[in-house]
Short mmCIF file of C-alpha atoms and ligand atoms in Angstrom, two decimals:
data_model
loop_
_atom_site.label_atom_id
_atom_site.label_comp_id
_atom_site.label_asym_id
_atom_site.label_seq_id
_atom_site.Cartn_x
_atom_site.Cartn_y
_atom_site.Cartn_z
CA MET A 1 -89.29 23.67 17.00
CA ASN A 2 -86.83 26.43 17.92
CA LEU A 3 -86.38 27.83 14.45
CA GLU A 4 -83.98 30.75 14.13
CA HIS A 5 -83.83 33.02 11.09
CA HIS A 6 -80.33 34.39 10.69
CA TYR A 7 -79.95 34.15 6.92
CA ALA A 8 -83.32 35.86 6.57
CA THR A 9 -81.96 38.94 8.38
CA LEU A 10 -79.52 39.58 5.51
CA GLY A 11 -82.26 41.23 3.47
CA ASP A 12 -83.96 41.06 0.10
CA ALA A 13 -80.79 41.11 -1.98
CA PHE A 14 -79.99 37.61 -0.72
CA TYR A 15 -83.23 35.72 -1.33
CA THR A 16 -86.93 35.76 -2.16
CA HIS A 17 -89.54 34.67 0.36
CA VAL A 18 -91.17 31.44 -0.81
CA ALA A 19 -93.62 28.99 0.77
CA ILE A 20 -93.57 25.21 0.53
CA GLN A 21 -96.10 24.15 -2.10
CA PRO A 22 -97.43 20.74 -1.06
CA LEU A 23 -97.62 17.80 -3.43
CA HIS A 24 -100.81 15.89 -4.15
CA GLU A 25 -101.42 13.37 -1.32
CA GLN A 26 -98.07 14.06 0.27
CA ARG A 27 -97.02 11.59 3.00
CA LEU A 28 -94.18 11.51 5.49
CA VAL A 29 -92.58 8.14 4.72
CA GLU A 30 -89.23 8.23 6.49
CA PHE A 31 -87.47 10.36 9.03
CA ASN A 32 -84.14 10.33 10.76
CA GLN A 33 -84.88 10.06 14.47
CA ALA A 34 -81.28 10.23 15.65
CA LEU A 35 -80.60 13.39 13.67
CA ALA A 36 -83.95 14.91 14.69
CA THR A 37 -83.13 14.30 18.34
CA SER A 38 -79.69 15.87 18.01
CA LEU A 39 -81.38 18.97 16.56
CA SER A 40 -84.31 18.93 19.01
CA VAL A 41 -86.76 18.73 16.12
CA ASP A 42 -89.96 16.78 16.74
CA ILE A 43 -90.94 15.93 13.20
CA LYS A 44 -94.14 14.22 14.22
CA SER A 45 -95.53 17.06 16.29
CA PRO A 46 -98.65 18.46 14.59
CA GLU A 47 -97.17 21.97 14.30
CA THR A 48 -93.93 20.81 12.69
CA LYS A 49 -95.76 18.42 10.40
CA ALA A 50 -98.12 21.17 9.26
CA LEU A 51 -95.15 23.39 8.54
CA LEU A 52 -93.29 20.74 6.57
CA MET A 53 -96.39 19.73 4.63
CA GLY A 54 -96.90 23.35 3.57
CA GLU A 55 -100.20 23.59 5.48
CA THR A 56 -98.89 26.39 7.67
CA VAL A 57 -97.08 29.10 5.77
CA LEU A 58 -93.86 30.22 7.38
CA PRO A 59 -93.35 33.91 6.58
CA GLN A 60 -89.56 33.61 6.84
CA GLY A 61 -89.27 30.69 4.37
CA LEU A 62 -86.98 31.66 1.50
CA SER A 63 -85.08 30.59 -1.59
CA MET A 64 -81.48 31.76 -1.76
CA VAL A 65 -80.02 33.52 -4.78
CA TYR A 66 -76.50 32.76 -5.94
CA ALA A 67 -74.40 32.42 -9.08
CA GLY A 68 -71.87 29.81 -10.11
CA HIS A 69 -69.36 28.40 -12.55
CA GLN A 70 -71.12 25.45 -14.14
CA PHE A 71 -68.86 23.09 -16.10
CA GLY A 72 -66.40 25.98 -16.45
CA GLY A 73 -68.83 28.65 -17.69
CA PHE A 74 -70.14 31.44 -15.49
CA SER A 75 -73.89 31.66 -14.82
CA PRO A 76 -74.49 35.09 -13.25
CA GLN A 77 -77.75 34.14 -11.61
CA LEU A 78 -78.81 30.81 -10.18
CA GLY A 79 -80.53 30.09 -6.90
CA ASP A 80 -82.66 27.55 -5.10
CA GLY A 81 -84.84 26.56 -8.03
CA ARG A 82 -86.78 24.05 -6.00
CA GLY A 83 -85.64 24.58 -2.44
CA VAL A 84 -86.98 26.43 0.57
CA LEU A 85 -84.85 27.35 3.55
CA LEU A 86 -87.14 27.22 6.55
CA GLY A 87 -84.57 28.58 8.97
CA GLU A 88 -81.83 27.34 11.24
CA VAL A 89 -81.83 25.21 14.38
CA ARG A 90 -79.10 24.87 16.99
CA GLY A 91 -77.68 21.34 17.26
CA GLN A 92 -76.56 19.68 20.47
CA ASP A 93 -73.01 20.24 19.22
CA GLY A 94 -73.60 24.00 19.39
CA LEU A 95 -73.49 24.46 15.61
CA LEU A 96 -76.25 26.00 13.56
CA TYR A 97 -78.06 23.76 11.05
CA ASP A 98 -80.17 24.85 8.10
CA LEU A 99 -83.51 23.14 7.58
CA HIS A 100 -83.94 23.04 3.84
CA MET A 101 -86.77 21.45 1.89
CA LYS A 102 -85.89 20.23 -1.61
CA GLY A 103 -88.59 19.80 -4.25
CA ALA A 104 -90.91 22.36 -2.64
CA GLY A 105 -92.23 23.93 -5.85
CA LEU A 106 -91.47 26.79 -8.22
CA THR A 107 -89.33 29.69 -7.04
CA PRO A 108 -88.11 32.83 -8.84
CA TYR A 109 -84.91 30.85 -9.57
CA SER A 110 -86.52 27.81 -11.21
CA ARG A 111 -85.45 28.86 -14.72
CA ARG A 112 -86.81 26.16 -17.03
CA GLY A 113 -87.33 23.65 -14.22
CA ASP A 114 -90.58 22.63 -12.59
CA GLY A 115 -89.49 23.24 -8.99
CA ARG A 116 -89.96 19.59 -8.14
CA ALA A 117 -87.83 16.60 -7.23
CA VAL A 118 -88.61 12.96 -7.94
CA LEU A 119 -88.66 10.12 -5.43
CA ARG A 120 -85.68 8.53 -7.21
CA SER A 121 -83.42 11.53 -6.61
CA CYS A 122 -84.65 12.10 -3.05
CA ILE A 123 -83.88 8.49 -2.16
CA ARG A 124 -80.49 8.72 -3.84
CA GLU A 125 -79.70 11.83 -1.82
CA TYR A 126 -81.03 10.35 1.43
CA LEU A 127 -78.88 7.23 1.09
CA ALA A 128 -75.73 8.99 -0.08
CA SER A 129 -75.74 11.76 2.48
CA GLU A 130 -76.30 9.32 5.35
CA ALA A 131 -73.66 6.94 3.98
CA MET A 132 -71.14 9.79 3.68
CA SER A 133 -71.85 10.93 7.18
CA ALA A 134 -71.33 7.39 8.50
CA LEU A 135 -67.97 7.37 6.69
CA SER A 136 -67.03 10.55 8.63
CA ILE A 137 -67.24 12.78 5.59
CA PRO A 138 -68.82 16.17 6.34
CA SER A 139 -72.09 16.20 4.48
CA SER A 140 -75.59 17.58 4.35
CA ARG A 141 -77.93 15.06 5.96
CA ALA A 142 -81.41 13.76 5.38
CA LEU A 143 -83.99 14.53 8.05
CA ALA A 144 -87.25 13.45 6.41
CA LEU A 145 -88.62 12.09 3.17
CA PHE A 146 -92.08 12.75 1.78
CA ASP A 147 -93.59 10.95 -1.18
CA SER A 148 -96.77 11.75 -3.08
CA ARG A 149 -99.18 10.73 -5.79
CA GLU A 150 -98.18 13.66 -7.96
CA ALA A 151 -96.51 12.80 -11.25
CA VAL A 152 -93.36 14.73 -12.07
CA TYR A 153 -92.06 14.49 -15.64
CA ARG A 154 -88.45 13.58 -16.36
CA GLU A 155 -87.58 11.08 -19.11
CA ARG A 156 -90.75 9.37 -17.85
CA PRO A 157 -93.46 10.34 -15.37
CA GLU A 158 -92.15 9.66 -11.87
CA PRO A 159 -93.61 10.10 -8.39
CA GLY A 160 -92.84 13.53 -6.96
CA ALA A 161 -91.23 13.76 -3.53
CA MET A 162 -89.62 16.19 -1.12
CA LEU A 163 -86.53 15.82 1.01
CA LEU A 164 -85.99 17.77 4.20
CA ARG A 165 -82.28 18.11 4.66
CA THR A 166 -79.88 19.77 7.03
CA ALA A 167 -76.40 21.17 6.66
CA ASN A 168 -74.26 23.38 8.81
CA GLY A 169 -74.77 25.85 5.98
CA HIS A 170 -75.98 26.20 2.41
CA ILE A 171 -73.89 29.25 1.56
CA ARG A 172 -72.06 28.36 -1.60
CA PHE A 173 -68.95 29.71 -3.34
CA GLY A 174 -71.50 30.95 -5.87
CA HIS A 175 -73.12 33.25 -3.29
CA PHE A 176 -69.93 35.32 -3.23
CA GLU A 177 -69.62 35.22 -7.01
CA PHE A 178 -73.17 36.54 -7.36
CA PHE A 179 -72.36 39.77 -5.54
CA PHE A 180 -68.78 40.14 -6.73
CA TYR A 181 -69.59 40.06 -10.44
CA GLN A 182 -72.33 42.63 -9.98
CA GLY A 183 -69.95 44.91 -8.10
CA LYS A 184 -72.14 44.77 -5.00
CA GLN A 185 -69.40 45.31 -2.46
CA ALA A 186 -71.71 46.10 0.47
CA GLN A 187 -73.58 42.80 0.13
CA LEU A 188 -70.31 40.91 -0.32
CA ASP A 189 -69.06 42.41 2.94
CA GLN A 190 -72.34 41.60 4.64
CA LEU A 191 -72.00 37.97 3.57
CA VAL A 192 -68.44 37.80 4.91
CA GLU A 193 -69.61 39.13 8.28
CA HIS A 194 -72.47 36.62 8.31
CA CYS A 195 -70.13 33.69 7.62
CA LEU A 196 -67.71 34.88 10.30
CA ASP A 197 -70.55 35.20 12.82
CA TYR A 198 -72.18 31.85 12.21
CA TYR A 199 -69.69 29.50 10.57
CA TYR A 200 -66.20 30.75 11.41
CA PRO A 201 -66.51 32.63 14.74
CA GLU A 202 -63.05 31.45 15.80
CA CYS A 203 -61.56 33.48 12.93
CA ARG A 204 -62.73 36.72 14.54
CA GLN A 205 -59.75 36.54 16.94
CA ALA A 206 -57.26 36.56 14.05
CA GLU A 207 -55.50 39.74 12.97
CA GLN A 208 -57.18 39.46 9.56
CA PRO A 209 -60.44 37.55 10.09
CA LEU A 210 -61.16 37.30 6.36
CA VAL A 211 -57.76 35.75 5.67
CA ALA A 212 -58.23 33.32 8.55
CA MET A 213 -61.65 32.37 7.24
CA LEU A 214 -60.44 31.83 3.68
CA LEU A 215 -57.58 29.68 4.96
CA ALA A 216 -60.12 27.64 6.92
CA VAL A 217 -62.35 27.25 3.84
CA VAL A 218 -59.35 26.04 1.82
CA LYS A 219 -58.45 23.59 4.57
CA ARG A 220 -61.95 22.18 4.94
CA THR A 221 -62.36 21.87 1.16
CA ALA A 222 -59.01 20.10 0.82
CA GLN A 223 -59.92 17.68 3.60
CA MET A 224 -63.35 17.00 2.15
CA ILE A 225 -61.89 16.13 -1.26
CA ALA A 226 -59.13 14.01 0.30
CA LYS A 227 -61.89 12.02 1.98
CA TRP A 228 -63.80 11.65 -1.29
CA GLN A 229 -60.68 10.25 -2.96
CA ALA A 230 -59.95 7.85 -0.13
CA VAL A 231 -63.43 6.30 -0.05
CA GLY A 232 -63.84 6.42 -3.84
CA PHE A 233 -66.67 8.95 -3.92
CA GLN A 234 -67.30 10.98 -7.06
CA HIS A 235 -69.55 14.02 -6.75
CA GLY A 236 -70.42 14.34 -10.43
CA VAL A 237 -71.32 18.07 -10.57
CA MET A 238 -68.54 20.03 -8.88
CA ASN A 239 -69.83 23.42 -9.98
CA THR A 240 -69.08 26.35 -7.68
CA ASP A 241 -72.80 26.63 -6.86
CA ASN A 242 -72.56 23.12 -5.40
CA PHE A 243 -69.59 23.92 -3.16
CA SER A 244 -70.36 24.94 0.38
CA ILE A 245 -68.39 27.51 2.32
CA THR A 246 -68.50 25.13 5.31
CA GLY A 247 -66.66 22.31 3.52
CA GLU A 248 -69.60 19.92 3.58
CA THR A 249 -70.56 17.72 0.65
CA ILE A 250 -73.84 19.10 -0.70
CA ASP A 251 -76.12 18.75 -3.72
CA TYR A 252 -76.14 15.04 -4.40
CA GLY A 253 -77.08 14.39 -8.00
CA PRO A 254 -75.41 11.96 -10.39
CA TYR A 255 -72.76 10.95 -7.81
CA GLY A 256 -71.15 7.54 -7.59
CA PHE A 257 -69.08 5.34 -5.31
CA MET A 258 -66.17 3.64 -7.05
CA GLU A 259 -66.76 -0.02 -7.88
CA ASP A 260 -64.33 -1.38 -10.52
CA PHE A 261 -61.21 0.64 -9.84
CA ASP A 262 -60.63 3.22 -12.55
CA GLU A 263 -59.28 6.68 -11.82
CA SER A 264 -60.57 8.06 -15.12
CA TRP A 265 -64.14 7.05 -14.23
CA VAL A 266 -66.90 9.61 -14.94
CA CYS A 267 -70.11 8.85 -13.04
CA ASN A 268 -72.26 11.63 -14.53
CA HIS A 269 -73.47 10.65 -17.99
CA SER A 270 -74.15 14.32 -18.80
CA ASP A 271 -70.46 15.16 -18.21
CA TYR A 272 -69.42 14.43 -21.79
CA GLU A 273 -65.89 15.81 -21.44
CA GLY A 274 -65.16 14.09 -18.16
CA ARG A 275 -64.50 17.45 -16.50
CA TYR A 276 -65.40 16.01 -13.10
CA ALA A 277 -63.78 12.57 -13.54
CA PHE A 278 -62.65 10.90 -10.32
CA ALA A 279 -58.95 11.71 -10.68
CA ARG A 280 -59.71 15.32 -11.54
CA GLN A 281 -61.59 16.11 -8.34
CA PRO A 282 -58.58 17.43 -6.38
CA GLY A 283 -57.70 19.77 -9.26
CA VAL A 284 -61.30 20.95 -9.61
CA GLY A 285 -61.39 21.73 -5.89
CA LEU A 286 -58.48 24.11 -6.43
CA TRP A 287 -60.12 25.59 -9.52
CA ASN A 288 -63.27 26.28 -7.50
CA LEU A 289 -61.32 27.82 -4.64
CA ASN A 290 -59.60 30.03 -7.19
CA CYS A 291 -63.07 31.25 -8.28
CA LEU A 292 -63.86 32.00 -4.65
CA MET A 293 -60.60 33.88 -4.05
CA ARG A 294 -61.25 36.11 -7.05
CA CYS A 295 -64.29 37.48 -5.23
CA PHE A 296 -61.95 39.01 -2.65
CA SER A 297 -59.67 40.79 -5.08
CA ASN A 298 -60.95 44.13 -3.75
CA HIS A 299 -60.26 43.08 -0.17
CA LEU A 300 -56.84 41.49 -0.37
CA GLU A 301 -53.66 41.72 -2.44
CA ARG A 302 -53.18 39.20 -5.20
CA ASP A 303 -50.11 37.72 -3.48
CA GLN A 304 -52.09 37.17 -0.34
CA LEU A 305 -54.84 35.33 -2.22
CA VAL A 306 -52.28 33.21 -4.03
CA SER A 307 -50.58 32.25 -0.79
CA ILE A 308 -53.94 31.23 0.70
CA LEU A 309 -54.55 29.00 -2.32
CA GLN A 310 -51.09 27.53 -2.05
CA THR A 311 -52.00 25.84 1.23
CA TYR A 312 -54.51 23.62 -0.57
CA GLU A 313 -52.29 21.03 -2.19
CA ALA A 314 -50.20 20.17 0.87
CA GLU A 315 -53.30 19.97 3.07
CA LEU A 316 -55.05 17.64 0.66
CA GLN A 317 -51.99 15.43 0.19
CA GLN A 318 -51.33 15.20 3.92
CA HIS A 319 -54.90 14.34 4.74
CA TYR A 320 -55.14 11.82 1.91
CA ASP A 321 -51.92 10.13 3.01
CA ASP A 322 -53.21 9.85 6.57
CA LEU A 323 -56.45 8.31 5.35
CA MET A 324 -54.67 5.88 3.05
CA LEU A 325 -52.26 4.86 5.82
CA ALA A 326 -55.27 3.96 7.94
CA LYS A 327 -56.90 2.18 5.00
CA THR A 328 -53.85 0.09 4.11
CA GLY A 329 -52.69 -0.53 7.67
CA LEU A 330 -49.28 0.94 6.92
CA GLU A 331 -47.45 3.28 9.27
CA LYS A 332 -44.84 4.94 7.07
CA THR A 333 -45.66 7.39 4.31
CA THR A 334 -42.54 6.24 2.47
CA ASP A 335 -44.03 2.72 2.28
CA LEU A 336 -47.37 4.14 1.19
CA HIS A 337 -45.81 6.12 -1.64
CA VAL A 338 -44.14 2.98 -3.00
CA LEU A 339 -47.02 0.56 -2.48
CA LEU A 340 -50.04 2.63 -3.47
CA PRO A 341 -49.17 3.47 -7.12
CA SER A 342 -48.32 -0.16 -7.87
CA LEU A 343 -51.51 -1.33 -6.16
CA PHE A 344 -53.62 1.15 -8.13
CA SER A 345 -52.21 0.02 -11.46
CA LEU A 346 -52.88 -3.57 -10.46
CA LEU A 347 -56.47 -2.82 -9.40
CA THR A 348 -57.05 -0.96 -12.68
CA LYS A 349 -55.77 -3.84 -14.80
CA GLU A 350 -57.86 -6.32 -12.86
CA LYS A 351 -60.98 -4.10 -12.81
CA MET A 352 -61.03 -4.97 -9.12
CA ASP A 353 -63.78 -3.64 -6.91
CA TYR A 354 -62.22 -0.88 -4.77
CA SER A 355 -64.16 -1.43 -1.54
CA VAL A 356 -64.19 -5.23 -1.75
CA PHE A 357 -60.41 -5.23 -2.17
CA PHE A 358 -59.75 -3.06 0.86
CA ARG A 359 -62.20 -4.97 3.02
CA LEU A 360 -60.40 -8.19 2.07
CA LEU A 361 -57.09 -6.54 2.84
CA ALA A 362 -58.41 -5.71 6.31
CA HIS A 363 -59.28 -9.41 6.80
CA PHE A 364 -55.99 -10.56 5.29
CA ARG A 365 -53.78 -12.59 7.64
CA GLU A 366 -50.04 -12.91 7.19
CA SER A 367 -50.25 -16.43 5.85
CA GLU A 368 -53.45 -16.28 3.82
CA PHE A 369 -52.38 -14.97 0.46
CA ASP A 370 -54.98 -17.06 -1.36
CA LEU A 371 -57.84 -15.03 0.05
CA LEU A 372 -56.76 -12.17 -2.17
CA LEU A 373 -55.07 -14.05 -4.97
CA ASP A 374 -58.31 -15.84 -5.83
CA GLU A 375 -59.77 -12.45 -6.70
CA VAL A 376 -57.43 -11.71 -9.61
CA ILE A 377 -56.25 -13.09 -12.94
CA ASP A 378 -52.60 -12.09 -12.58
CA ARG A 379 -51.84 -13.95 -9.35
CA GLN A 380 -48.10 -13.45 -9.72
CA ALA A 381 -48.35 -9.66 -9.87
CA LEU A 382 -50.55 -9.47 -6.79
CA SER A 383 -48.43 -12.03 -4.95
CA ASN A 384 -45.34 -9.86 -5.52
CA TRP A 385 -47.19 -6.84 -4.24
CA LEU A 386 -48.49 -8.70 -1.18
CA GLN A 387 -44.98 -9.81 -0.26
CA GLN A 388 -43.77 -6.22 -0.26
CA TYR A 389 -46.87 -5.19 1.64
CA GLN A 390 -46.44 -7.95 4.20
CA ALA A 391 -42.85 -6.89 4.86
CA ALA A 392 -43.98 -3.31 5.46
CA ARG A 393 -46.82 -4.41 7.76
CA LEU A 394 -44.50 -6.67 9.77
CA SER A 395 -42.25 -3.70 10.53
CA ASN A 396 -45.21 -1.79 12.07
CA THR A 397 -45.15 -0.92 15.75
CA LEU A 398 -48.72 -2.20 16.09
CA SER A 399 -49.26 -5.93 15.86
CA TRP A 400 -50.84 -7.44 12.75
CA SER A 401 -54.12 -8.11 14.52
CA GLN A 402 -54.33 -4.69 16.16
CA MET A 403 -53.80 -3.09 12.77
CA SER A 404 -56.38 -5.37 11.14
CA GLU A 405 -58.91 -4.35 13.78
CA ARG A 406 -58.32 -0.72 12.90
CA MET A 407 -58.56 -1.43 9.18
CA LEU A 408 -61.96 -3.02 9.67
CA GLN A 409 -63.13 0.28 11.15
CA THR A 410 -61.77 2.19 8.16
CA ASN A 411 -62.70 0.03 5.19
CA PRO A 412 -66.49 -0.32 4.95
CA LYS A 413 -68.14 -3.63 4.22
CA PHE A 414 -71.13 -1.79 2.73
CA VAL A 415 -70.96 0.93 0.09
CA LEU A 416 -73.76 2.55 -1.84
CA ARG A 417 -73.63 0.83 -5.19
CA ASN A 418 -75.77 2.17 -8.01
CA TYR A 419 -77.59 -1.09 -8.52
CA LEU A 420 -78.57 -1.22 -4.83
CA ALA A 421 -79.96 2.31 -4.98
CA HIS A 422 -81.75 1.40 -8.19
CA SER A 423 -83.39 -1.68 -6.64
CA VAL A 424 -84.64 0.08 -3.51
CA ILE A 425 -85.98 2.95 -5.63
CA GLN A 426 -87.96 0.53 -7.77
CA ALA A 427 -89.51 -0.99 -4.66
CA ALA A 428 -90.25 2.42 -3.13
CA GLU A 429 -91.96 3.55 -6.32
CA GLN A 430 -94.30 0.60 -5.75
CA GLY A 431 -94.87 1.76 -2.17
CA ASP A 432 -92.48 -0.73 -0.52
CA TYR A 433 -89.93 1.10 1.63
CA LEU A 434 -88.59 -1.96 3.40
CA PRO A 435 -85.63 -2.52 1.01
CA PHE A 436 -84.75 1.19 1.36
CA ARG A 437 -84.71 0.90 5.16
CA ARG A 438 -82.61 -2.26 5.10
CA LEU A 439 -80.06 -0.62 2.84
CA LEU A 440 -80.04 2.56 4.91
CA ASN A 441 -79.43 0.49 8.02
CA VAL A 442 -76.23 -1.10 6.70
CA LEU A 443 -74.99 2.13 5.13
CA THR A 444 -75.28 3.97 8.44
CA SER A 445 -73.08 1.40 10.22
CA PRO A 446 -71.01 0.26 7.23
CA PHE A 447 -68.12 -1.24 9.21
CA GLU A 448 -70.27 -3.76 11.05
CA GLU A 449 -70.74 -7.25 9.67
CA HIS A 450 -74.59 -7.30 9.48
CA GLN A 451 -74.41 -10.98 8.51
CA ALA A 452 -78.12 -11.18 7.72
CA SER A 453 -77.59 -8.54 5.03
CA ASP A 454 -74.55 -10.07 3.35
CA GLU A 455 -76.10 -9.78 -0.08
CA LEU A 456 -75.97 -5.97 0.24
CA ALA A 457 -72.18 -6.17 0.32
CA GLN A 458 -72.00 -8.02 -3.00
CA ARG A 459 -70.40 -6.60 -6.11
CA SER A 460 -72.63 -5.20 -8.76
CA PRO A 461 -73.98 -7.58 -11.41
CA GLU A 462 -73.12 -6.62 -15.00
CA TRP A 463 -76.50 -4.93 -15.60
CA GLY A 464 -75.86 -2.78 -12.53
CA LYS A 465 -72.61 -1.44 -13.92
CA SER A 466 -74.27 -0.03 -17.01
CA LEU A 467 -76.96 1.96 -15.17
CA GLU A 468 -76.76 5.57 -16.25
CA VAL A 469 -77.12 8.55 -13.95
CA SER A 470 -77.30 12.11 -15.20
CA CYS A 471 -78.22 15.62 -14.03
CA SER A 472 -81.96 15.05 -14.61
CA SER A 473 -83.51 14.62 -11.19
P1 AMP B 1 -77.91 21.23 -9.67
O1 AMP B 1 -77.02 20.88 -10.81
O2 AMP B 1 -78.83 20.15 -9.23
O3 AMP B 1 -77.14 21.81 -8.52
O4 AMP B 1 -78.90 22.39 -10.20
C1 AMP B 1 -78.46 23.60 -10.78
C2 AMP B 1 -79.54 24.65 -10.64
O5 AMP B 1 -80.75 24.24 -11.26
C3 AMP B 1 -79.88 24.97 -9.19
O6 AMP B 1 -80.03 26.35 -9.08
C4 AMP B 1 -81.19 24.21 -8.98
O7 AMP B 1 -81.99 24.81 -8.00
C5 AMP B 1 -81.81 24.27 -10.35
N1 AMP B 1 -82.71 23.12 -10.60
C6 AMP B 1 -82.39 21.83 -10.75
N2 AMP B 1 -83.47 21.06 -10.96
C7 AMP B 1 -84.54 21.90 -10.93
C8 AMP B 1 -85.96 21.74 -11.09
N3 AMP B 1 -86.49 20.54 -11.30
N4 AMP B 1 -86.72 22.84 -10.98
C9 AMP B 1 -86.19 24.03 -10.76
N5 AMP B 1 -84.89 24.26 -10.63
C10 AMP B 1 -84.06 23.22 -10.71
MG1 MG B 2 -77.00 22.75 -6.96
#
């Protein structure tokens, strides 16, 4: 494996060297061959396996230190409490990818935690990150899953596990906050140079590289959140230590994918105030970016920082509109702005499943109103909406069938529902990974029909809707 160690060159102020501490009877149970190939990582080679199993100690392995605003309050020191960064590898796309092992044991940043991860949370992260990636949402990705016979204690004893994941970067907004609030200007500058070198090299050509980079971070963050809103993804813990400088979705915990449409939905049962409710995500993105901008108040004038932040809203709105045009099969934003609010209030009243509705809309033919009307109680209200919608679609430049084709590539048949994750986790805890693999297979090509797996596209049963997910993982 051609491991590089760029983050490690930053020096002791940025991390502590840590080794992977293997679990009892640890086994490699799943790995992502396509991703491994694209990164030229041979997971099964004896050297790599020994490294990942903690049998060979990698001297450059490290846990990063950072800070972060957690649910609005500032924590001056956090860090990888259970993660080891092994180093970086160069992908076939030319970008650098971190190899990061989660659940690798205690680190100096473990606080009251045990340094471990449970199989349940590793499977949840594996599925979600691969599903997001298949939906074209920048995300960390799962490279390999290890299970074990070691018990890890949460509300109950659970099997311990480790997840090897990749991301273009794991530098968080909180990294900058860590140095800024301690007045460590030299390290802050060093981090800026590092990000410019490895994540935003194109910004070096700009007159003010830092400004160009911050504008790019705002843009990527706005686009990421627009994508979350369009697919109905809720992150659950949008703290600044869970926000990556590269605009990738990272740190999957108590996330959720929207089922019954409800913009006030809160997926994280530990989020008592609903701070990170679905409809609040765009606003929280701005709040987090504001935290990031504050770290550069010694570098740039206030007005300059404000004007960088002001690009966020328009970028998010524009990107969201484009995504929703593709989703609805409409061509004019003016039509979208009339039809979407009325559709959303209808879906809310009907408690309609978000993904099922849009998939049906993609299959909807001009004359087949019943296909959708049978889904609702208030047929008249939906019928009125469909008539307006039909008129807009008929004025498109693309034909109805061309547009429907496109919609089927935009509206997934398969989404990661909580009850599906729950079922495959239960099987995996009994040693049966087949249901996990079947689910992973449809989630990684979610627009295909996969007729033999139709049951994985079904709405959640009532018991599935009341499953609780929280920060404990
Ligand atoms: P999260 O909300 O998952 O992003 O976690 C917040 C912080 O707590 C991070 O710094 C994690 O590394 C740390 N943490 C979470 N779970 C554990 C654990 N089981 N052991 C040690 N640290 C943990
Ligand atoms: Mg985190």
